[in-house]
């Protein structure tokens, strides 16, 4: 198999592959949905999309919020799959 050598002016030369326009669009739509919904808008959720697969990461207050975030991501048209890697915020402080 022969791999093409990128031209020097190719936007992703040396930086890895450029993000797909569809992935960027999906990430923006999911993030917008999460910021609008009253259940998820004040949570620490990071949205990443790779090959139309939404990856949710961060901390949320309760299991209901975790479930709601996954459902909101699934509702976006064009999403192929959702990886819900959200964790529950423990609420306890460490070091004391």
mmCIF file of N, CA, C and O in Angstrom:
data_model
loop_
_atom_site.group_PDB
_atom_site.id
_atom_site.type_symbol
_atom_site.label_atom_id
_atom_site.label_comp_id
_atom_site.label_asym_id
_atom_site.label_seq_id
_atom_site.Cartn_x
_atom_site.Cartn_y
_atom_site.Cartn_z
ATOM 1 N N UNK A 1 0.835 -1.170 0.000
ATOM 2 C CA UNK A 1 0.000 0.000 0.000
ATOM 3 C C UNK A 1 0.878 1.231 0.000
ATOM 4 O O UNK A 1 1.821 1.333 0.766
ATOM 5 N N UNK A 2 0.537 2.182 -0.840
ATOM 6 C CA UNK A 2 1.312 3.413 -0.946
ATOM 7 C C UNK A 2 0.534 4.535 -0.280
ATOM 8 O O UNK A 2 -0.636 4.760 -0.579
ATOM 9 N N UNK A 3 1.167 5.216 0.635
ATOM 10 C CA UNK A 3 0.544 6.351 1.302
ATOM 11 C C UNK A 3 0.969 7.633 0.601
ATOM 12 O O UNK A 3 2.152 7.832 0.346
ATOM 13 N N UNK A 4 0.038 8.509 0.258
ATOM 14 C CA UNK A 4 0.409 9.759 -0.411
ATOM 15 C C UNK A 4 1.156 10.681 0.546
ATOM 16 O O UNK A 4 0.871 10.727 1.735
ATOM 17 N N UNK A 5 2.118 11.383 -0.001
ATOM 18 C CA UNK A 5 2.871 12.348 0.785
ATOM 19 C C UNK A 5 2.143 13.686 0.704
ATOM 20 O O UNK A 5 1.845 14.168 -0.368
ATOM 21 N N UNK A 6 1.816 14.302 1.853
ATOM 22 C CA UNK A 6 1.076 15.565 1.803
ATOM 23 C C UNK A 6 1.929 16.698 1.250
ATOM 24 O O UNK A 6 3.133 16.756 1.491
ATOM 25 N N UNK A 7 1.300 17.563 0.512
ATOM 26 C CA UNK A 7 1.984 18.752 0.013
ATOM 27 C C UNK A 7 2.257 19.696 1.177
ATOM 28 O O UNK A 7 1.519 19.707 2.157
ATOM 29 N N UNK A 8 3.297 20.526 1.075
ATOM 30 C CA UNK A 8 3.617 21.436 2.191
ATOM 31 C C UNK A 8 2.467 22.388 2.543
ATOM 32 O O UNK A 8 2.326 22.772 3.691
ATOM 33 N N UNK A 9 1.649 22.757 1.578
ATOM 34 C CA UNK A 9 0.566 23.679 1.884
ATOM 35 C C UNK A 9 -0.731 22.963 2.273
ATOM 36 O O UNK A 9 -1.755 23.605 2.464
ATOM 37 N N UNK A 10 -0.681 21.645 2.407
ATOM 38 C CA UNK A 10 -1.846 20.888 2.832
ATOM 39 C C UNK A 10 -2.131 21.247 4.286
ATOM 40 O O UNK A 10 -1.239 21.221 5.116
ATOM 41 N N UNK A 11 -3.377 21.605 4.643
ATOM 42 C CA UNK A 11 -3.664 22.135 5.978
ATOM 43 C C UNK A 11 -3.339 21.203 7.134
ATOM 44 O O UNK A 11 -3.087 21.665 8.225
ATOM 45 N N UNK A 12 -3.320 19.900 6.912
ATOM 46 C CA UNK A 12 -3.059 18.997 8.030
ATOM 47 C C UNK A 12 -1.647 18.418 7.996
ATOM 48 O O UNK A 12 -1.360 17.488 8.723
ATOM 49 N N UNK A 13 -0.761 18.941 7.159
ATOM 50 C CA UNK A 13 0.595 18.404 7.076
ATOM 51 C C UNK A 13 1.288 18.535 8.427
ATOM 52 O O UNK A 13 1.461 19.615 8.950
ATOM 53 N N UNK A 14 1.659 17.414 9.020
ATOM 54 C CA UNK A 14 2.371 17.408 10.282
ATOM 55 C C UNK A 14 1.473 17.513 11.506
ATOM 56 O O UNK A 14 1.906 17.293 12.612
ATOM 57 N N UNK A 15 0.216 17.866 11.330
ATOM 58 C CA UNK A 15 -0.682 18.044 12.461
ATOM 59 C C UNK A 15 -1.695 16.915 12.593
ATOM 60 O O UNK A 15 -2.599 16.990 13.404
ATOM 61 N N UNK A 16 -1.588 15.893 11.776
ATOM 62 C CA UNK A 16 -2.582 14.838 11.770
ATOM 63 C C UNK A 16 -3.704 15.221 10.831
ATOM 64 O O UNK A 16 -3.689 16.285 10.231
ATOM 65 N N UNK A 17 -4.691 14.374 10.690
ATOM 66 C CA UNK A 17 -5.771 14.666 9.755
ATOM 67 C C UNK A 17 -6.622 15.848 10.217
ATOM 68 O O UNK A 17 -6.850 16.039 11.407
ATOM 69 N N UNK A 18 -7.075 16.632 9.264
ATOM 70 C CA UNK A 18 -7.946 17.754 9.571
ATOM 71 C C UNK A 18 -9.314 17.218 9.979
ATOM 72 O O UNK A 18 -9.752 16.185 9.479
ATOM 73 N N UNK A 19 -9.992 17.897 10.904
ATOM 74 C CA UNK A 19 -11.311 17.412 11.304
ATOM 75 C C UNK A 19 -12.295 17.483 10.136
ATOM 76 O O UNK A 19 -12.267 18.408 9.340
ATOM 77 N N UNK A 20 -13.143 16.481 10.068
ATOM 78 C CA UNK A 20 -14.166 16.418 9.037
ATOM 79 C C UNK A 20 -15.199 17.507 9.302
ATOM 80 O O UNK A 20 -15.596 17.738 10.442
ATOM 81 N N UNK A 21 -15.651 18.177 8.250
ATOM 82 C CA UNK A 21 -16.633 19.244 8.400
ATOM 83 C C UNK A 21 -17.917 18.762 9.042
ATOM 84 O O UNK A 21 -18.545 19.484 9.821
ATOM 85 N N UNK A 22 -18.329 17.539 8.729
ATOM 86 C CA UNK A 22 -19.539 16.980 9.321
ATOM 87 C C UNK A 22 -19.363 16.758 10.814
ATOM 88 O O UNK A 22 -20.270 17.010 11.606
ATOM 89 N N UNK A 23 -18.168 16.319 11.241
ATOM 90 C CA UNK A 23 -17.903 16.119 12.661
ATOM 91 C C UNK A 23 -17.951 17.448 13.412
ATOM 92 O O UNK A 23 -18.493 17.526 14.518
ATOM 93 N N UNK A 24 -17.400 18.487 12.830
ATOM 94 C CA UNK A 24 -17.421 19.812 13.451
ATOM 95 C C UNK A 24 -18.858 20.298 13.588
ATOM 96 O O UNK A 24 -19.262 20.836 14.623
ATOM 97 N N UNK A 25 -19.652 20.101 12.536
ATOM 98 C CA UNK A 25 -21.051 20.519 12.564
ATOM 99 C C UNK A 25 -21.823 19.772 13.642
ATOM 100 O O UNK A 25 -22.577 20.364 14.411
ATOM 101 N N UNK A 26 -21.611 18.454 13.731
ATOM 102 C CA UNK A 26 -22.308 17.653 14.738
ATOM 103 C C UNK A 26 -21.907 18.060 16.149
ATOM 104 O O UNK A 26 -22.748 18.143 17.047
ATOM 105 N N UNK A 27 -20.613 18.308 16.372
ATOM 106 C CA UNK A 27 -20.149 18.730 17.693
ATOM 107 C C UNK A 27 -20.818 20.037 18.104
ATOM 108 O O UNK A 27 -21.240 20.201 19.255
ATOM 109 N N UNK A 28 -20.927 20.974 17.171
ATOM 110 C CA UNK A 28 -21.560 22.260 17.473
ATOM 111 C C UNK A 28 -23.043 22.074 17.797
ATOM 112 O O UNK A 28 -23.562 22.689 18.740
ATOM 113 N N UNK A 29 -23.730 21.219 17.037
ATOM 114 C CA UNK A 29 -25.153 20.993 17.282
ATOM 115 C C UNK A 29 -25.396 20.317 18.634
ATOM 116 O O UNK A 29 -26.310 20.695 19.362
ATOM 117 N N UNK A 30 -24.576 19.323 18.968
ATOM 118 C CA UNK A 30 -24.740 18.627 20.249
ATOM 119 C C UNK A 30 -24.442 19.588 21.401
ATOM 120 O O UNK A 30 -25.194 19.656 22.382
ATOM 121 N N UNK A 31 -23.357 20.356 21.286
ATOM 122 C CA UNK A 31 -23.003 21.310 22.336
ATOM 123 C C UNK A 31 -24.108 22.344 22.528
ATOM 124 O O UNK A 31 -24.436 22.721 23.659
ATOM 125 N N UNK A 32 -24.696 22.785 21.433
ATOM 126 C CA UNK A 32 -25.789 23.747 21.510
ATOM 127 C C UNK A 32 -26.993 23.141 22.231
ATOM 128 O O UNK A 32 -27.587 23.767 23.096
ATOM 129 N N UNK A 33 -27.324 21.919 21.878
ATOM 130 C CA UNK A 33 -28.447 21.237 22.534
ATOM 131 C C UNK A 33 -28.211 21.093 24.029
ATOM 132 O O UNK A 33 -29.111 21.295 24.831
ATOM 133 N N UNK A 34 -26.980 20.720 24.409
ATOM 134 C CA UNK A 34 -26.665 20.538 25.827
ATOM 135 C C UNK A 34 -26.716 21.865 26.577
ATOM 136 O O UNK A 34 -27.081 21.908 27.758
ATOM 137 N N UNK A 35 -26.334 22.950 25.922
ATOM 138 C CA UNK A 35 -26.325 24.253 26.590
ATOM 139 C C UNK A 35 -27.721 24.849 26.723
ATOM 140 O O UNK A 35 -27.956 25.702 27.573
ATOM 141 N N UNK A 36 -28.664 24.402 25.909
ATOM 142 C CA UNK A 36 -30.035 24.915 25.953
ATOM 143 C C UNK A 36 -30.892 24.156 26.965
ATOM 144 O O UNK A 36 -31.712 24.744 27.660
ATOM 145 N N UNK A 37 -30.708 22.852 27.059
ATOM 146 C CA UNK A 37 -31.550 22.021 27.911
ATOM 147 C C UNK A 37 -31.299 22.344 29.389
ATOM 148 O O UNK A 37 -30.157 22.433 29.833
ATOM 149 N N UNK A 38 -32.377 22.491 30.151
ATOM 150 C CA UNK A 38 -32.249 22.867 31.566
ATOM 151 C C UNK A 38 -31.550 21.812 32.407
ATOM 152 O O UNK A 38 -30.942 22.117 33.424
ATOM 153 N N UNK A 39 -31.598 20.553 32.002
ATOM 154 C CA UNK A 39 -30.966 19.480 32.761
ATOM 155 C C UNK A 39 -29.449 19.494 32.623
ATOM 156 O O UNK A 39 -28.729 19.187 33.567
ATOM 157 N N UNK A 40 -28.945 19.867 31.450
ATOM 158 C CA UNK A 40 -27.509 19.734 31.174
ATOM 159 C C UNK A 40 -26.756 21.052 31.048
ATOM 160 O O UNK A 40 -25.532 21.045 30.980
ATOM 161 N N UNK A 41 -27.434 22.186 31.032
ATOM 162 C CA UNK A 41 -26.756 23.440 30.692
ATOM 163 C C UNK A 41 -25.715 23.906 31.695
ATOM 164 O O UNK A 41 -24.814 24.627 31.348
ATOM 165 N N UNK A 42 -25.799 23.539 32.935
ATOM 166 C CA UNK A 42 -24.822 23.999 33.927
ATOM 167 C C UNK A 42 -23.834 22.891 34.334
ATOM 168 O O UNK A 42 -23.206 22.975 35.379
ATOM 169 N N UNK A 43 -23.688 21.891 33.494
ATOM 170 C CA UNK A 43 -22.806 20.769 33.791
ATOM 171 C C UNK A 43 -21.472 20.911 33.055
ATOM 172 O O UNK A 43 -21.371 21.638 32.077
ATOM 173 N N UNK A 44 -20.462 20.206 33.524
ATOM 174 C CA UNK A 44 -19.137 20.223 32.903
ATOM 175 C C UNK A 44 -19.050 19.095 31.885
ATOM 176 O O UNK A 44 -18.519 18.020 32.171
ATOM 177 N N UNK A 45 -19.552 19.357 30.672
ATOM 178 C CA UNK A 45 -19.603 18.315 29.637
ATOM 179 C C UNK A 45 -18.778 18.760 28.446
ATOM 180 O O UNK A 45 -18.955 19.858 27.928
ATOM 181 N N UNK A 46 -17.870 17.897 28.003
ATOM 182 C CA UNK A 46 -17.069 18.136 26.813
ATOM 183 C C UNK A 46 -17.617 17.260 25.689
ATOM 184 O O UNK A 46 -17.865 16.071 25.891
ATOM 185 N N UNK A 47 -17.793 17.871 24.519
ATOM 186 C CA UNK A 47 -18.319 17.152 23.356
ATOM 187 C C UNK A 47 -17.216 17.025 22.313
ATOM 188 O O UNK A 47 -16.625 18.019 21.900
ATOM 189 N N UNK A 48 -16.942 15.792 21.902
ATOM 190 C CA UNK A 48 -15.995 15.511 20.832
ATOM 191 C C UNK A 48 -16.707 14.606 19.831
ATOM 192 O O UNK A 48 -17.485 13.742 20.236
ATOM 193 N N UNK A 49 -16.434 14.813 18.545
ATOM 194 C CA UNK A 49 -17.040 13.960 17.523
ATOM 195 C C UNK A 49 -15.935 13.446 16.603
ATOM 196 O O UNK A 49 -15.109 14.223 16.123
ATOM 197 N N UNK A 50 -15.919 12.139 16.386
ATOM 198 C CA UNK A 50 -14.986 11.502 15.466
ATOM 199 C C UNK A 50 -15.764 10.515 14.612
ATOM 200 O O UNK A 50 -16.380 9.595 15.152
ATOM 201 N N UNK A 51 -15.745 10.741 13.303
ATOM 202 C CA UNK A 51 -16.451 9.867 12.360
ATOM 203 C C UNK A 51 -17.925 9.716 12.721
ATOM 204 O O UNK A 51 -18.459 8.616 12.731
ATOM 205 N N UNK A 52 -18.556 10.839 13.066
ATOM 206 C CA UNK A 52 -19.979 10.912 13.419
ATOM 207 C C UNK A 52 -20.314 10.188 14.721
ATOM 208 O O UNK A 52 -21.480 9.934 15.009
ATOM 209 N N UNK A 53 -19.318 9.844 15.533
ATOM 210 C CA UNK A 53 -19.535 9.260 16.850
ATOM 211 C C UNK A 53 -19.308 10.354 17.888
ATOM 212 O O UNK A 53 -18.220 10.920 17.981
ATOM 213 N N UNK A 54 -20.333 10.657 18.670
ATOM 214 C CA UNK A 54 -20.260 11.694 19.696
ATOM 215 C C UNK A 54 -19.675 11.089 20.965
ATOM 216 O O UNK A 54 -20.121 10.033 21.425
ATOM 217 N N UNK A 55 -18.678 11.759 21.533
ATOM 218 C CA UNK A 55 -18.057 11.325 22.781
ATOM 219 C C UNK A 55 -18.342 12.394 23.824
ATOM 220 O O UNK A 55 -17.916 13.543 23.676
ATOM 221 N N UNK A 56 -19.085 12.023 24.857
ATOM 222 C CA UNK A 56 -19.405 12.937 25.946
ATOM 223 C C UNK A 56 -18.505 12.614 27.128
ATOM 224 O O UNK A 56 -18.444 11.461 27.570
ATOM 225 N N UNK A 57 -17.806 13.611 27.642
ATOM 226 C CA UNK A 57 -16.915 13.415 28.783
ATOM 227 C C UNK A 57 -17.127 14.555 29.770
ATOM 228 O O UNK A 57 -17.591 15.625 29.401
ATOM 229 N N UNK A 58 -16.763 14.312 31.020
ATOM 230 C CA UNK A 58 -16.871 15.345 32.031
ATOM 231 C C UNK A 58 -17.603 14.860 33.263
ATOM 232 O O UNK A 58 -17.788 13.656 33.459
ATOM 233 N N UNK A 59 -18.014 15.826 34.092
ATOM 234 C CA UNK A 59 -18.682 15.528 35.349
ATOM 235 C C UNK A 59 -20.105 16.064 35.332
ATOM 236 O O UNK A 59 -20.345 17.188 34.887
ATOM 237 N N UNK A 60 -21.038 15.261 35.845
ATOM 238 C CA UNK A 60 -22.427 15.683 35.960
ATOM 239 C C UNK A 60 -22.919 15.418 37.381
ATOM 240 O O UNK A 60 -22.315 14.650 38.120
ATOM 241 N N UNK A 61 -24.025 16.059 37.733
ATOM 242 C CA UNK A 61 -24.515 16.008 39.105
ATOM 243 C C UNK A 61 -25.185 14.691 39.482
ATOM 244 O O UNK A 61 -25.062 14.242 40.618
ATOM 245 N N UNK A 62 -25.915 14.070 38.533
ATOM 246 C CA UNK A 62 -26.676 12.880 38.889
ATOM 247 C C UNK A 62 -26.881 11.977 37.677
ATOM 248 O O UNK A 62 -26.631 12.387 36.540
ATOM 249 N N UNK A 63 -27.345 10.744 37.905
ATOM 250 C CA UNK A 63 -27.554 9.808 36.793
ATOM 251 C C UNK A 63 -28.573 10.308 35.768
ATOM 252 O O UNK A 63 -28.450 10.020 34.584
ATOM 253 N N UNK A 64 -29.586 11.043 36.220
ATOM 254 C CA UNK A 64 -30.592 11.573 35.295
ATOM 255 C C UNK A 64 -29.959 12.528 34.284
ATOM 256 O O UNK A 64 -30.288 12.506 33.097
ATOM 257 N N UNK A 65 -29.032 13.353 34.733
ATOM 258 C CA UNK A 65 -28.344 14.287 33.843
ATOM 259 C C UNK A 65 -27.479 13.536 32.843
ATOM 260 O O UNK A 65 -27.423 13.895 31.668
ATOM 261 N N UNK A 66 -26.831 12.484 33.294
ATOM 262 C CA UNK A 66 -26.007 11.649 32.415
ATOM 263 C C UNK A 66 -26.868 11.037 31.308
ATOM 264 O O UNK A 66 -26.514 11.082 30.132
ATOM 265 N N UNK A 67 -28.012 10.499 31.693
ATOM 266 C CA UNK A 67 -28.928 9.898 30.730
ATOM 267 C C UNK A 67 -29.474 10.938 29.762
ATOM 268 O O UNK A 67 -29.525 10.722 28.552
ATOM 269 N N UNK A 68 -29.846 12.098 30.277
ATOM 270 C CA UNK A 68 -30.403 13.160 29.439
ATOM 271 C C UNK A 68 -29.385 13.639 28.406
ATOM 272 O O UNK A 68 -29.730 13.885 27.244
ATOM 273 N N UNK A 69 -28.130 13.765 28.807
ATOM 274 C CA UNK A 69 -27.086 14.211 27.875
ATOM 275 C C UNK A 69 -26.931 13.216 26.727
ATOM 276 O O UNK A 69 -26.808 13.615 25.559
ATOM 277 N N UNK A 70 -26.940 11.936 27.045
ATOM 278 C CA UNK A 70 -26.839 10.918 26.004
ATOM 279 C C UNK A 70 -28.021 10.957 25.048
ATOM 280 O O UNK A 70 -27.855 10.853 23.832
ATOM 281 N N UNK A 71 -29.215 11.131 25.591
ATOM 282 C CA UNK A 71 -30.411 11.199 24.747
ATOM 283 C C UNK A 71 -30.408 12.435 23.860
ATOM 284 O O UNK A 71 -30.795 12.378 22.694
ATOM 285 N N UNK A 72 -29.960 13.571 24.397
ATOM 286 C CA UNK A 72 -29.894 14.792 23.597
ATOM 287 C C UNK A 72 -28.912 14.631 22.442
ATOM 288 O O UNK A 72 -29.165 15.087 21.324
ATOM 289 N N UNK A 73 -27.787 13.971 22.699
ATOM 290 C CA UNK A 73 -26.801 13.744 21.639
ATOM 291 C C UNK A 73 -27.372 12.823 20.567
ATOM 292 O O UNK A 73 -27.189 13.055 19.367
ATOM 293 N N UNK A 74 -28.088 11.768 20.977
ATOM 294 C CA UNK A 74 -28.688 10.839 20.026
ATOM 295 C C UNK A 74 -29.733 11.512 19.148
ATOM 296 O O UNK A 74 -29.952 11.111 18.007
ATOM 297 N N UNK A 75 -30.398 12.529 19.671
ATOM 298 C CA UNK A 75 -31.466 13.197 18.927
ATOM 299 C C UNK A 75 -30.968 14.079 17.788
ATOM 300 O O UNK A 75 -31.763 14.535 16.974
ATOM 301 N N UNK A 76 -29.664 14.347 17.729
ATOM 302 C CA UNK A 76 -29.126 15.187 16.656
ATOM 303 C C UNK A 76 -29.036 14.359 15.374
ATOM 304 O O UNK A 76 -28.434 13.280 15.365
ATOM 305 N N UNK A 77 -29.629 14.875 14.327
ATOM 306 C CA UNK A 77 -29.627 14.171 13.046
ATOM 307 C C UNK A 77 -28.209 14.055 12.497
ATOM 308 O O UNK A 77 -27.468 15.026 12.481
ATOM 309 N N UNK A 78 -27.828 12.849 12.079
ATOM 310 C CA UNK A 78 -26.500 12.607 11.530
ATOM 311 C C UNK A 78 -25.557 11.904 12.486
ATOM 312 O O UNK A 78 -24.492 11.447 12.091
ATOM 313 N N UNK A 79 -25.940 11.797 13.769
ATOM 314 C CA UNK A 79 -25.104 11.111 14.758
ATOM 315 C C UNK A 79 -25.213 9.612 14.524
ATOM 316 O O UNK A 79 -26.305 9.053 14.458
ATOM 317 N N UNK A 80 -24.044 8.951 14.394
ATOM 318 C CA UNK A 80 -23.992 7.514 14.144
ATOM 319 C C UNK A 80 -24.027 6.718 15.443
ATOM 320 O O UNK A 80 -24.629 5.662 15.533
ATOM 321 N N UNK A 81 -23.341 7.231 16.482
ATOM 322 C CA UNK A 81 -23.268 6.544 17.767
ATOM 323 C C UNK A 81 -22.919 7.560 18.838
ATOM 324 O O UNK A 81 -22.411 8.637 18.551
ATOM 325 N N UNK A 82 -23.173 7.208 20.104
ATOM 326 C CA UNK A 82 -22.840 8.068 21.235
ATOM 327 C C UNK A 82 -22.074 7.250 22.258
ATOM 328 O O UNK A 82 -22.527 6.191 22.677
ATOM 329 N N UNK A 83 -20.914 7.756 22.637
ATOM 330 C CA UNK A 83 -20.122 7.161 23.713
ATOM 331 C C UNK A 83 -20.283 8.081 24.927
ATOM 332 O O UNK A 83 -19.701 9.157 24.975
ATOM 333 N N UNK A 84 -21.082 7.652 25.879
ATOM 334 C CA UNK A 84 -21.362 8.474 27.046
ATOM 335 C C UNK A 84 -20.368 8.113 28.147
ATOM 336 O O UNK A 84 -20.554 7.161 28.887
ATOM 337 N N UNK A 85 -19.290 8.898 28.239
ATOM 338 C CA UNK A 85 -18.247 8.663 29.231
ATOM 339 C C UNK A 85 -18.354 9.648 30.391
ATOM 340 O O UNK A 85 -17.362 9.937 31.061
ATOM 341 N N UNK A 86 -19.547 10.167 30.628
ATOM 342 C CA UNK A 86 -19.752 11.115 31.724
ATOM 343 C C UNK A 86 -19.630 10.402 33.065
ATOM 344 O O UNK A 86 -20.026 9.250 33.203
ATOM 345 N N UNK A 87 -19.080 11.115 34.034
ATOM 346 C CA UNK A 87 -18.937 10.574 35.386
ATOM 347 C C UNK A 87 -19.746 11.412 36.353
ATOM 348 O O UNK A 87 -19.979 12.592 36.117
ATOM 349 N N UNK A 88 -20.157 10.801 37.439
ATOM 350 C CA UNK A 88 -20.918 11.520 38.452
ATOM 351 C C UNK A 88 -19.978 12.296 39.366
ATOM 352 O O UNK A 88 -18.948 11.772 39.798
ATOM 353 N N UNK A 89 -20.359 13.524 39.659
ATOM 354 C CA UNK A 89 -19.593 14.365 40.580
ATOM 355 C C UNK A 89 -19.840 13.845 41.991
ATOM 356 O O UNK A 89 -20.977 13.697 42.416
ATOM 357 N N UNK A 90 -18.767 13.554 42.722
ATOM 358 C CA UNK A 90 -18.921 12.946 44.032
ATOM 359 C C UNK A 90 -19.453 13.924 45.075
ATOM 360 O O UNK A 90 -20.092 13.531 46.023
ATOM 361 N N UNK A 91 -19.135 15.224 44.930
ATOM 362 C CA UNK A 91 -19.615 16.209 45.895
ATOM 363 C C UNK A 91 -18.770 16.301 47.132
ATOM 364 O O UNK A 91 -18.959 17.176 47.960
ATOM 365 N N UNK A 92 -17.822 15.388 47.324
ATOM 366 C CA UNK A 92 -16.946 15.430 48.501
ATOM 367 C C UNK A 92 -15.635 16.071 48.136
ATOM 368 O O UNK A 92 -15.107 15.880 47.066
ATOM 369 N N UNK A 93 -15.088 16.817 49.070
ATOM 370 C CA UNK A 93 -13.783 17.458 48.855
ATOM 371 C C UNK A 93 -12.674 16.521 49.298
ATOM 372 O O UNK A 93 -12.782 15.844 50.315
ATOM 373 N N UNK A 94 -11.609 16.532 48.538
ATOM 374 C CA UNK A 94 -10.468 15.670 48.878
ATOM 375 C C UNK A 94 -9.486 16.439 49.764
ATOM 376 O O UNK A 94 -9.430 17.654 49.741
ATOM 377 N N UNK A 95 -8.682 15.707 50.490
ATOM 378 C CA UNK A 95 -7.594 16.302 51.257
ATOM 379 C C UNK A 95 -7.961 16.689 52.664
ATOM 380 O O UNK A 95 -7.151 17.233 53.388
ATOM 381 N N UNK A 96 -9.131 16.420 53.137
ATOM 382 C CA UNK A 96 -9.496 16.760 54.514
ATOM 383 C C UNK A 96 -9.879 15.531 55.277
ATOM 384 O O UNK A 96 -10.383 14.602 54.859
#
